[in-house]
Coordinates of C-alpha atoms in Angstrom, one line a residue:
V1 CA -1.0 12.3 17.3
S2 CA 2.3 12.3 19.3
L3 CA 4.7 9.5 20.0
S4 CA 6.9 9.2 22.9
F5 CA 9.8 7.1 23.9
S6 CA 12.2 6.9 26.7
T7 CA 15.9 7.3 26.5
G8 CA 18.6 7.2 29.2
S9 CA 18.4 10.9 29.4
G10 CA 14.6 11.4 29.6
T11 CA 11.5 11.2 27.5
N12 CA 11.3 12.4 23.9
V13 CA 8.0 13.3 22.2
V14 CA 7.8 13.3 18.4
A15 CA 4.8 14.7 16.5
A16 CA 3.6 12.5 13.8
G17 CA 0.9 13.2 11.1
V18 CA -1.7 10.7 10.4
Q19 CA -3.5 10.5 7.0
P20 CA -6.4 8.4 6.2
G21 CA -5.6 5.5 4.0
I22 CA -5.9 1.9 3.4
Q23 CA -3.5 -1.2 3.8
L24 CA -3.4 -3.9 1.2
S25 CA -2.1 -7.3 2.3
W26 CA -1.9 -10.6 0.1
P27 CA -0.2 -13.9 0.6
S28 CA 3.0 -14.0 -1.3
T29 CA 5.4 -16.6 -2.7
S30 CA 9.0 -16.1 -1.7
G31 CA 11.1 -14.5 -4.4
S32 CA 8.0 -13.8 -6.8
L33 CA 7.6 -10.3 -7.9
Y34 CA 4.2 -8.4 -7.5
D35 CA 2.8 -5.1 -8.9
V36 CA 0.1 -3.4 -6.8
Q37 CA -2.1 -1.5 -9.2
R38 CA -4.9 1.2 -8.8
T39 CA -7.7 2.6 -10.9
D40 CA -10.8 4.7 -10.5
N41 CA -12.7 2.8 -13.1
P42 CA -12.0 -0.9 -13.5
G43 CA -14.4 -1.1 -16.5
A44 CA -11.9 1.1 -18.4
N45 CA -9.1 -1.4 -17.8
Q46 CA -6.7 1.3 -17.3
W47 CA -4.6 0.5 -14.3
S48 CA -1.5 2.5 -13.0
N49 CA 1.1 0.9 -10.7
L50 CA 1.0 2.1 -7.1
V51 CA 4.1 0.0 -6.3
S52 CA 6.0 -2.2 -8.8
S53 CA 8.2 -5.2 -8.4
I54 CA 7.7 -5.9 -4.8
T55 CA 9.6 -9.2 -3.9
G56 CA 7.4 -11.8 -2.1
N57 CA 8.5 -12.8 1.3
G58 CA 6.8 -16.2 1.5
S59 CA 4.3 -14.9 4.0
T60 CA 2.2 -11.8 3.8
N61 CA 3.3 -8.7 1.8
T62 CA 1.6 -5.3 2.6
V63 CA 1.5 -1.9 1.1
S64 CA -0.3 1.3 2.2
D65 CA -2.0 4.0 0.0
A66 CA -3.2 7.3 1.2
I67 CA -6.6 8.3 0.4
G68 CA -6.4 11.2 -2.0
D69 CA -9.0 13.4 -3.9
N70 CA -11.0 10.3 -5.0
P71 CA -11.8 8.0 -2.2
Y72 CA -13.3 5.4 -4.6
S73 CA -10.3 3.5 -5.9
F74 CA -10.0 -0.1 -6.9
Y75 CA -6.8 -2.2 -6.5
R76 CA -5.4 -5.5 -7.8
V77 CA -2.1 -7.3 -7.1
V78 CA -0.4 -8.8 -10.3
Q79 CA 2.2 -11.5 -9.9
H80 CA 5.0 -11.7 -12.7

């Protein structure tokens, strides 16, 4: 993948790597805090934070996660 953009002095080309992944989005309340958590086994009830303390924007919050060695992950968003 390459990205190109024009400037006053010509066109620049920038190489960009693309990794497979997922994007998680949820409606949020402005000022509320959210943790996005991930697990490989929801039955074990052992979740780890992918991202913690994201501030709600009053619209839609979004985070991304690259697919690693285990393509079967489960996610949840916890408001605190």
